[in-house]
Amino acid sequence: ACIGTGNYNEVTSKVFSDHMLCTADPDITREVSRVFDFFERNYRIGRFTHLLVSPFTMRSRIINLIRQEIAAAKAGAEARIYLKCNNLVDVEIVSKLYEAARCGVDVRLNVRGMFSVYPDSVEENYSIPSIGMIDRYLEHSRIYYFYNNGKERVYISSADFMSRNLDRRVEVAVPVNNKEIKQELIDFFNLQWQDNTAARILDNDLNNMIRDYDKQPKIKSQLSFYDYLRQKSSGGT
C-alpha cells in the first residue's frame, strides 16, 4: 500500500513537497483495504485500529493523543506535540492545544496556510512557538508527532485540522512504525524548525516576519533536507 500526504498529480508534483509511505505491513494494508471497501460496499464502515480515518475515528483519536500529552505534563513527565500541516482552524483541536500549552506540553506548530491560533497568551502565561514555511517548493505534507512517554508516535496524513477534513471527508493518517523512517520525519521537522531563511514566525499581530538569527549560519531547510537525504543515500559520505 502507498499512503501519501498529497495526490497523484504530474503537474503539482513538480512544485509540491509531500511524503509517502510504501508499506507491506499487513496491519496497515488490511485497513487501507477497508477504506476502499467503504466506497465499494455501500458505505460499510470497517474497524480501524492503526489508521486514523475521518470522518470516523480521526478527530477522537487526535484528541485522545493530545489528552495523553496533557496527562503526562500534569504528572511532571516530558510531553511534546509537534504538528505540521497546511491549515489549523478547527475549534476543538485549537482549544486542546491551548490546554496542552497551559499544562506545560512542548507544543510546536508548523502551519503554511490558515492559522487560527494565538501563539502567545499574556493573561494565561503560555506560548506556542509557531512558524510557517514559504519556499521554492510548496510545503504540503502533514506530520503529527506525539512524545507518548518516550514511545514516540509519528503519523503522516492527508488531513488538515479543519472541520471539513475531520468531519466531512474521508481522510487517512497512517502511523510510521519503522524506526529509521520515523527518525527521518522527526529530523525533517527539526530541520524546518531551525530554518532562518524561509520560515516565518507566526505571532498574535500577524506580522509573519522571517525568522532571522543574528550571528548564526543561514539555514534553508528545503536544501538542508535534500543534503540530508543525499548523504543518507550515499552511506553518510
mmCIF file of C-alpha atoms in Angstrom:
data_model
loop_
_atom_site.group_PDB
_atom_site.id
_atom_site.type_symbol
_atom_site.label_atom_id
_atom_site.label_comp_id
_atom_site.label_asym_id
_atom_site.label_seq_id
_atom_site.Cartn_x
_atom_site.Cartn_y
_atom_site.Cartn_z
ATOM 1 C CA ALA A 1 0.000 0.000 0.000
ATOM 2 C CA CYS A 2 1.035 3.569 -0.664
ATOM 3 C CA ILE A 3 -0.287 6.256 1.669
ATOM 4 C CA GLY A 4 0.700 9.843 0.984
ATOM 5 C CA THR A 5 0.091 13.384 2.117
ATOM 6 C CA GLY A 6 -0.729 14.623 -1.397
ATOM 7 C CA ASN A 7 -2.369 13.445 -4.580
ATOM 8 C CA TYR A 8 -1.076 11.835 -7.751
ATOM 9 C CA ASN A 9 -0.788 14.883 -9.981
ATOM 10 C CA GLU A 10 2.024 15.186 -12.513
ATOM 11 C CA VAL A 11 1.771 18.996 -12.505
ATOM 12 C CA THR A 12 1.728 19.774 -8.793
ATOM 13 C CA SER A 13 4.328 17.085 -8.074
ATOM 14 C CA LYS A 14 6.921 19.398 -9.638
ATOM 15 C CA VAL A 15 6.356 22.121 -7.060
ATOM 16 C CA PHE A 16 4.722 20.425 -4.048
ATOM 17 C CA SER A 17 6.647 18.841 -1.187
ATOM 18 C CA ASP A 18 4.918 15.716 0.165
ATOM 19 C CA HIS A 19 5.683 12.480 1.973
ATOM 20 C CA MET A 20 4.570 8.972 1.097
ATOM 21 C CA LEU A 21 4.810 5.689 2.962
ATOM 22 C CA CYS A 22 5.099 2.495 0.935
ATOM 23 C CA THR A 23 4.460 -0.491 3.166
ATOM 24 C CA ALA A 24 3.680 -4.197 3.159
ATOM 25 C CA ASP A 25 2.759 -4.204 6.857
ATOM 26 C CA PRO A 26 -0.375 -6.399 6.920
ATOM 27 C CA ASP A 27 -1.924 -4.403 9.773
ATOM 28 C CA ILE A 28 -1.756 -1.257 7.641
ATOM 29 C CA THR A 29 -2.596 -2.781 4.264
ATOM 30 C CA ARG A 30 -5.616 -4.572 5.716
ATOM 31 C CA GLU A 31 -7.036 -1.290 6.950
ATOM 32 C CA VAL A 32 -6.219 0.508 3.697
ATOM 33 C CA SER A 33 -8.364 -2.132 2.008
ATOM 34 C CA ARG A 34 -11.180 -1.326 4.440
ATOM 35 C CA VAL A 35 -11.032 2.325 3.409
ATOM 36 C CA PHE A 36 -11.719 1.317 -0.186
ATOM 37 C CA ASP A 37 -14.380 -1.149 0.971
ATOM 38 C CA PHE A 38 -16.240 1.815 2.429
ATOM 39 C CA PHE A 39 -16.830 3.108 -1.093
ATOM 40 C CA GLU A 40 -17.183 -0.213 -2.857
ATOM 41 C CA ARG A 41 -19.587 -1.897 -0.440
ATOM 42 C CA ASN A 42 -22.364 0.579 0.151
ATOM 43 C CA TYR A 43 -20.521 2.744 2.692
ATOM 44 C CA ARG A 44 -19.825 -0.071 5.123
ATOM 45 C CA ILE A 45 -17.638 1.255 7.928
ATOM 46 C CA GLY A 46 -14.738 -1.029 8.800
ATOM 47 C CA ARG A 47 -12.775 -1.318 12.016
ATOM 48 C CA PHE A 48 -9.678 0.877 12.140
ATOM 49 C CA THR A 49 -7.109 0.169 14.844
ATOM 50 C CA HIS A 50 -3.947 1.517 13.234
ATOM 51 C CA LEU A 51 -5.115 4.095 10.710
ATOM 52 C CA LEU A 52 -6.817 7.291 11.805
ATOM 53 C CA VAL A 53 -9.708 7.660 9.386
ATOM 54 C CA SER A 54 -12.061 10.590 9.127
ATOM 55 C CA PRO A 55 -14.917 11.123 9.447
ATOM 56 C CA PHE A 56 -14.966 8.084 11.769
ATOM 57 C CA THR A 57 -12.031 7.957 14.179
ATOM 58 C CA MET A 58 -9.512 10.654 13.346
ATOM 59 C CA ARG A 59 -10.914 13.512 15.419
ATOM 60 C CA SER A 60 -11.430 11.438 18.566
ATOM 61 C CA ARG A 61 -8.040 9.728 18.266
ATOM 62 C CA ILE A 62 -6.191 13.023 17.795
ATOM 63 C CA ILE A 63 -7.984 14.500 20.812
ATOM 64 C CA ASN A 64 -7.050 11.439 22.877
ATOM 65 C CA LEU A 65 -3.407 11.733 21.831
ATOM 66 C CA ILE A 66 -3.390 15.372 22.938
ATOM 67 C CA ARG A 67 -5.027 14.401 26.227
ATOM 68 C CA GLN A 68 -2.311 11.820 26.846
ATOM 69 C CA GLU A 69 0.362 14.500 26.475
ATOM 70 C CA ILE A 70 -1.587 16.780 28.832
ATOM 71 C CA ALA A 71 -1.798 13.992 31.421
ATOM 72 C CA ALA A 72 1.937 13.347 31.113
ATOM 73 C CA ALA A 73 2.737 17.045 31.608
ATOM 74 C CA LYS A 74 0.489 17.243 34.666
ATOM 75 C CA ALA A 75 2.348 14.240 36.113
ATOM 76 C CA GLY A 76 5.658 16.034 35.636
ATOM 77 C CA ALA A 77 6.788 13.892 32.707
ATOM 78 C CA GLU A 78 8.126 15.051 29.373
ATOM 79 C CA ALA A 79 5.356 15.844 26.900
ATOM 80 C CA ARG A 80 5.578 17.052 23.294
ATOM 81 C CA ILE A 81 3.224 17.725 20.403
ATOM 82 C CA TYR A 82 4.692 18.746 17.041
ATOM 83 C CA LEU A 83 2.259 19.363 14.205
ATOM 84 C CA LYS A 84 2.997 20.209 10.589
ATOM 85 C CA CYS A 85 0.021 20.913 8.359
ATOM 86 C CA ASN A 86 -1.398 23.289 5.791
ATOM 87 C CA ASN A 87 -4.296 24.653 7.831
ATOM 88 C CA LEU A 88 -5.124 24.719 11.538
ATOM 89 C CA VAL A 89 -8.570 26.203 12.178
ATOM 90 C CA ASP A 90 -10.662 23.541 13.921
ATOM 91 C CA VAL A 91 -12.058 24.985 17.160
ATOM 92 C CA GLU A 92 -11.842 21.776 19.204
ATOM 93 C CA ILE A 93 -8.275 20.989 18.162
ATOM 94 C CA VAL A 94 -7.142 24.571 18.786
ATOM 95 C CA SER A 95 -8.777 24.561 22.243
ATOM 96 C CA LYS A 96 -6.995 21.341 23.211
ATOM 97 C CA LEU A 97 -3.658 22.759 22.037
ATOM 98 C CA TYR A 98 -4.226 25.806 24.255
ATOM 99 C CA GLU A 99 -4.935 23.469 27.164
ATOM 100 C CA ALA A 100 -1.805 21.459 26.400
ATOM 101 C CA ALA A 101 0.352 24.576 26.317
ATOM 102 C CA ARG A 102 -1.125 25.807 29.614
ATOM 103 C CA CYS A 103 -0.259 22.456 31.212
ATOM 104 C CA GLY A 104 3.368 22.610 30.078
ATOM 105 C CA VAL A 105 3.319 20.431 26.971
ATOM 106 C CA ASP A 106 6.005 21.425 24.447
ATOM 107 C CA VAL A 107 3.708 22.348 21.548
ATOM 108 C CA ARG A 108 5.307 23.364 18.231
ATOM 109 C CA LEU A 109 3.317 24.241 15.144
ATOM 110 C CA ASN A 110 4.453 24.451 11.532
ATOM 111 C CA VAL A 111 1.466 25.731 9.547
ATOM 112 C CA ARG A 112 1.709 27.027 5.994
ATOM 113 C CA GLY A 113 -1.818 28.311 5.404
ATOM 114 C CA MET A 114 -4.830 29.240 7.517
ATOM 115 C CA PHE A 115 -3.888 29.549 11.173
ATOM 116 C CA SER A 116 -6.377 30.254 13.971
ATOM 117 C CA VAL A 117 -4.070 30.061 16.982
ATOM 118 C CA TYR A 118 -2.917 32.929 19.180
ATOM 119 C CA PRO A 119 0.655 31.737 19.853
ATOM 120 C CA ASP A 120 1.158 33.924 22.936
ATOM 121 C CA SER A 121 -1.150 34.412 25.892
ATOM 122 C CA VAL A 122 -0.110 37.099 28.340
ATOM 123 C CA GLU A 123 -3.061 36.511 30.657
ATOM 124 C CA GLU A 124 -2.561 32.757 30.973
ATOM 125 C CA ASN A 125 1.235 32.851 30.685
ATOM 126 C CA TYR A 126 1.893 30.341 27.939
ATOM 127 C CA SER A 127 3.416 30.380 24.477
ATOM 128 C CA ILE A 128 3.013 28.103 21.465
ATOM 129 C CA PRO A 129 6.008 28.524 19.127
ATOM 130 C CA SER A 130 4.662 28.634 15.588
ATOM 131 C CA ILE A 131 6.198 29.010 12.148
ATOM 132 C CA GLY A 132 5.042 28.997 8.550
ATOM 133 C CA MET A 133 7.272 27.847 5.702
ATOM 134 C CA ILE A 134 7.196 29.585 2.311
ATOM 135 C CA ASP A 135 9.954 28.485 -0.051
ATOM 136 C CA ARG A 136 10.699 27.129 -3.516
ATOM 137 C CA TYR A 137 8.545 24.036 -3.016
ATOM 138 C CA LEU A 138 5.046 24.334 -1.590
ATOM 139 C CA GLU A 139 5.066 22.611 1.790
ATOM 140 C CA HIS A 140 2.158 20.204 1.566
ATOM 141 C CA SER A 141 2.936 17.293 3.888
ATOM 142 C CA ARG A 142 1.140 16.784 7.171
ATOM 143 C CA ILE A 143 3.075 15.273 10.057
ATOM 144 C CA TYR A 144 1.695 14.617 13.552
ATOM 145 C CA TYR A 145 4.167 13.874 16.348
ATOM 146 C CA PHE A 146 3.365 12.896 19.951
ATOM 147 C CA TYR A 147 6.051 12.066 22.518
ATOM 148 C CA ASN A 148 3.859 9.364 24.127
ATOM 149 C CA ASN A 149 6.012 8.841 27.240
ATOM 150 C CA GLY A 150 9.094 8.152 25.124
ATOM 151 C CA LYS A 151 7.355 5.728 22.753
ATOM 152 C CA GLU A 152 7.116 8.367 20.058
ATOM 153 C CA ARG A 153 4.166 8.269 17.700
ATOM 154 C CA VAL A 154 4.548 9.788 14.254
ATOM 155 C CA TYR A 155 1.827 9.942 11.627
ATOM 156 C CA ILE A 156 1.713 11.277 8.091
ATOM 157 C CA SER A 157 -1.679 12.305 6.809
ATOM 158 C CA SER A 158 -3.783 13.774 4.047
ATOM 159 C CA ALA A 159 -5.839 15.735 6.580
ATOM 160 C CA ASP A 160 -5.515 19.278 7.826
ATOM 161 C CA PHE A 161 -7.085 20.329 11.099
ATOM 162 C CA MET A 162 -10.308 21.681 9.608
ATOM 163 C CA SER A 163 -13.863 20.526 10.211
ATOM 164 C CA ARG A 164 -14.205 19.642 6.518
ATOM 165 C CA ASN A 165 -11.215 17.276 6.753
ATOM 166 C CA LEU A 166 -12.119 15.758 10.104
ATOM 167 C CA ASP A 167 -15.897 15.534 9.749
ATOM 168 C CA ARG A 168 -16.948 15.701 6.097
ATOM 169 C CA ARG A 169 -14.275 13.909 4.078
ATOM 170 C CA VAL A 170 -12.640 10.517 4.018
ATOM 171 C CA GLU A 171 -9.046 11.201 5.059
ATOM 172 C CA VAL A 172 -6.341 8.957 6.456
ATOM 173 C CA ALA A 173 -3.422 9.308 8.844
ATOM 174 C CA VAL A 174 -1.005 6.390 8.941
ATOM 175 C CA PRO A 175 1.395 5.591 11.792
ATOM 176 C CA VAL A 176 5.047 5.374 10.812
ATOM 177 C CA ASN A 177 6.415 2.422 12.774
ATOM 178 C CA ASN A 178 9.764 1.864 11.089
ATOM 179 C CA LYS A 179 12.362 3.453 13.387
ATOM 180 C CA GLU A 180 14.572 4.754 10.591
ATOM 181 C CA ILE A 181 11.721 6.371 8.674
ATOM 182 C CA LYS A 182 10.220 7.738 11.872
ATOM 183 C CA GLN A 183 13.538 9.374 12.763
ATOM 184 C CA GLU A 184 13.803 10.772 9.251
ATOM 185 C CA LEU A 185 10.454 12.539 9.682
ATOM 186 C CA ILE A 186 11.467 13.881 13.092
ATOM 187 C CA ASP A 187 14.744 15.140 11.608
ATOM 188 C CA PHE A 188 12.778 16.758 8.780
ATOM 189 C CA PHE A 189 10.558 18.588 11.260
ATOM 190 C CA ASN A 190 13.564 19.716 13.304
ATOM 191 C CA LEU A 191 15.396 20.956 10.202
ATOM 192 C CA GLN A 192 12.414 23.090 9.303
ATOM 193 C CA TRP A 193 12.258 24.320 12.878
ATOM 194 C CA GLN A 194 15.848 25.573 12.575
ATOM 195 C CA ASP A 195 15.178 27.369 9.272
ATOM 196 C CA ASN A 196 16.044 31.071 9.422
ATOM 197 C CA THR A 197 15.777 31.847 5.710
ATOM 198 C CA ALA A 198 12.245 30.856 4.664
ATOM 199 C CA ALA A 199 10.493 30.227 7.976
ATOM 200 C CA ARG A 200 8.214 32.980 9.196
ATOM 201 C CA ILE A 201 7.282 33.462 12.837
ATOM 202 C CA LEU A 202 3.506 33.330 13.276
ATOM 203 C CA ASP A 203 2.553 35.791 16.012
ATOM 204 C CA ASN A 204 -0.529 37.373 17.523
ATOM 205 C CA ASP A 205 -0.085 40.553 15.487
ATOM 206 C CA LEU A 206 0.117 38.733 12.129
ATOM 207 C CA ASN A 207 3.492 40.296 11.339
ATOM 208 C CA ASN A 208 4.772 36.960 9.977
ATOM 209 C CA MET A 209 8.372 38.157 9.881
ATOM 210 C CA ILE A 210 11.069 35.848 8.560
ATOM 211 C CA ARG A 211 12.939 34.246 11.399
ATOM 212 C CA ASP A 212 16.453 35.679 11.436
ATOM 213 C CA TYR A 213 19.050 34.751 13.999
ATOM 214 C CA ASP A 214 21.963 37.177 14.037
ATOM 215 C CA LYS A 215 25.473 35.731 14.022
ATOM 216 C CA GLN A 216 24.194 32.279 13.100
ATOM 217 C CA PRO A 217 24.688 30.483 9.790
ATOM 218 C CA LYS A 218 21.782 30.695 7.392
ATOM 219 C CA ILE A 219 19.701 27.523 7.260
ATOM 220 C CA LYS A 220 17.432 26.898 4.281
ATOM 221 C CA SER A 221 15.618 23.764 5.370
ATOM 222 C CA GLN A 222 14.487 22.525 1.960
ATOM 223 C CA LEU A 223 18.096 22.491 0.761
ATOM 224 C CA SER A 224 19.268 21.097 4.099
ATOM 225 C CA PHE A 225 16.831 18.204 3.860
ATOM 226 C CA TYR A 226 17.961 17.499 0.300
ATOM 227 C CA ASP A 227 21.557 17.314 1.561
ATOM 228 C CA TYR A 228 20.399 15.157 4.473
ATOM 229 C CA LEU A 229 18.781 12.637 2.115
ATOM 230 C CA ARG A 230 21.697 12.695 -0.307
ATOM 231 C CA GLN A 231 24.164 11.995 2.488
ATOM 232 C CA LYS A 232 21.944 9.269 3.867
ATOM 233 C CA SER A 233 21.598 7.555 0.487
ATOM 234 C CA SER A 234 25.366 7.622 -0.042
ATOM 235 C CA GLY A 235 26.039 5.918 3.258
ATOM 236 C CA GLY A 236 26.995 9.041 5.146
ATOM 237 C CA THR A 237 29.885 10.087 2.918
#
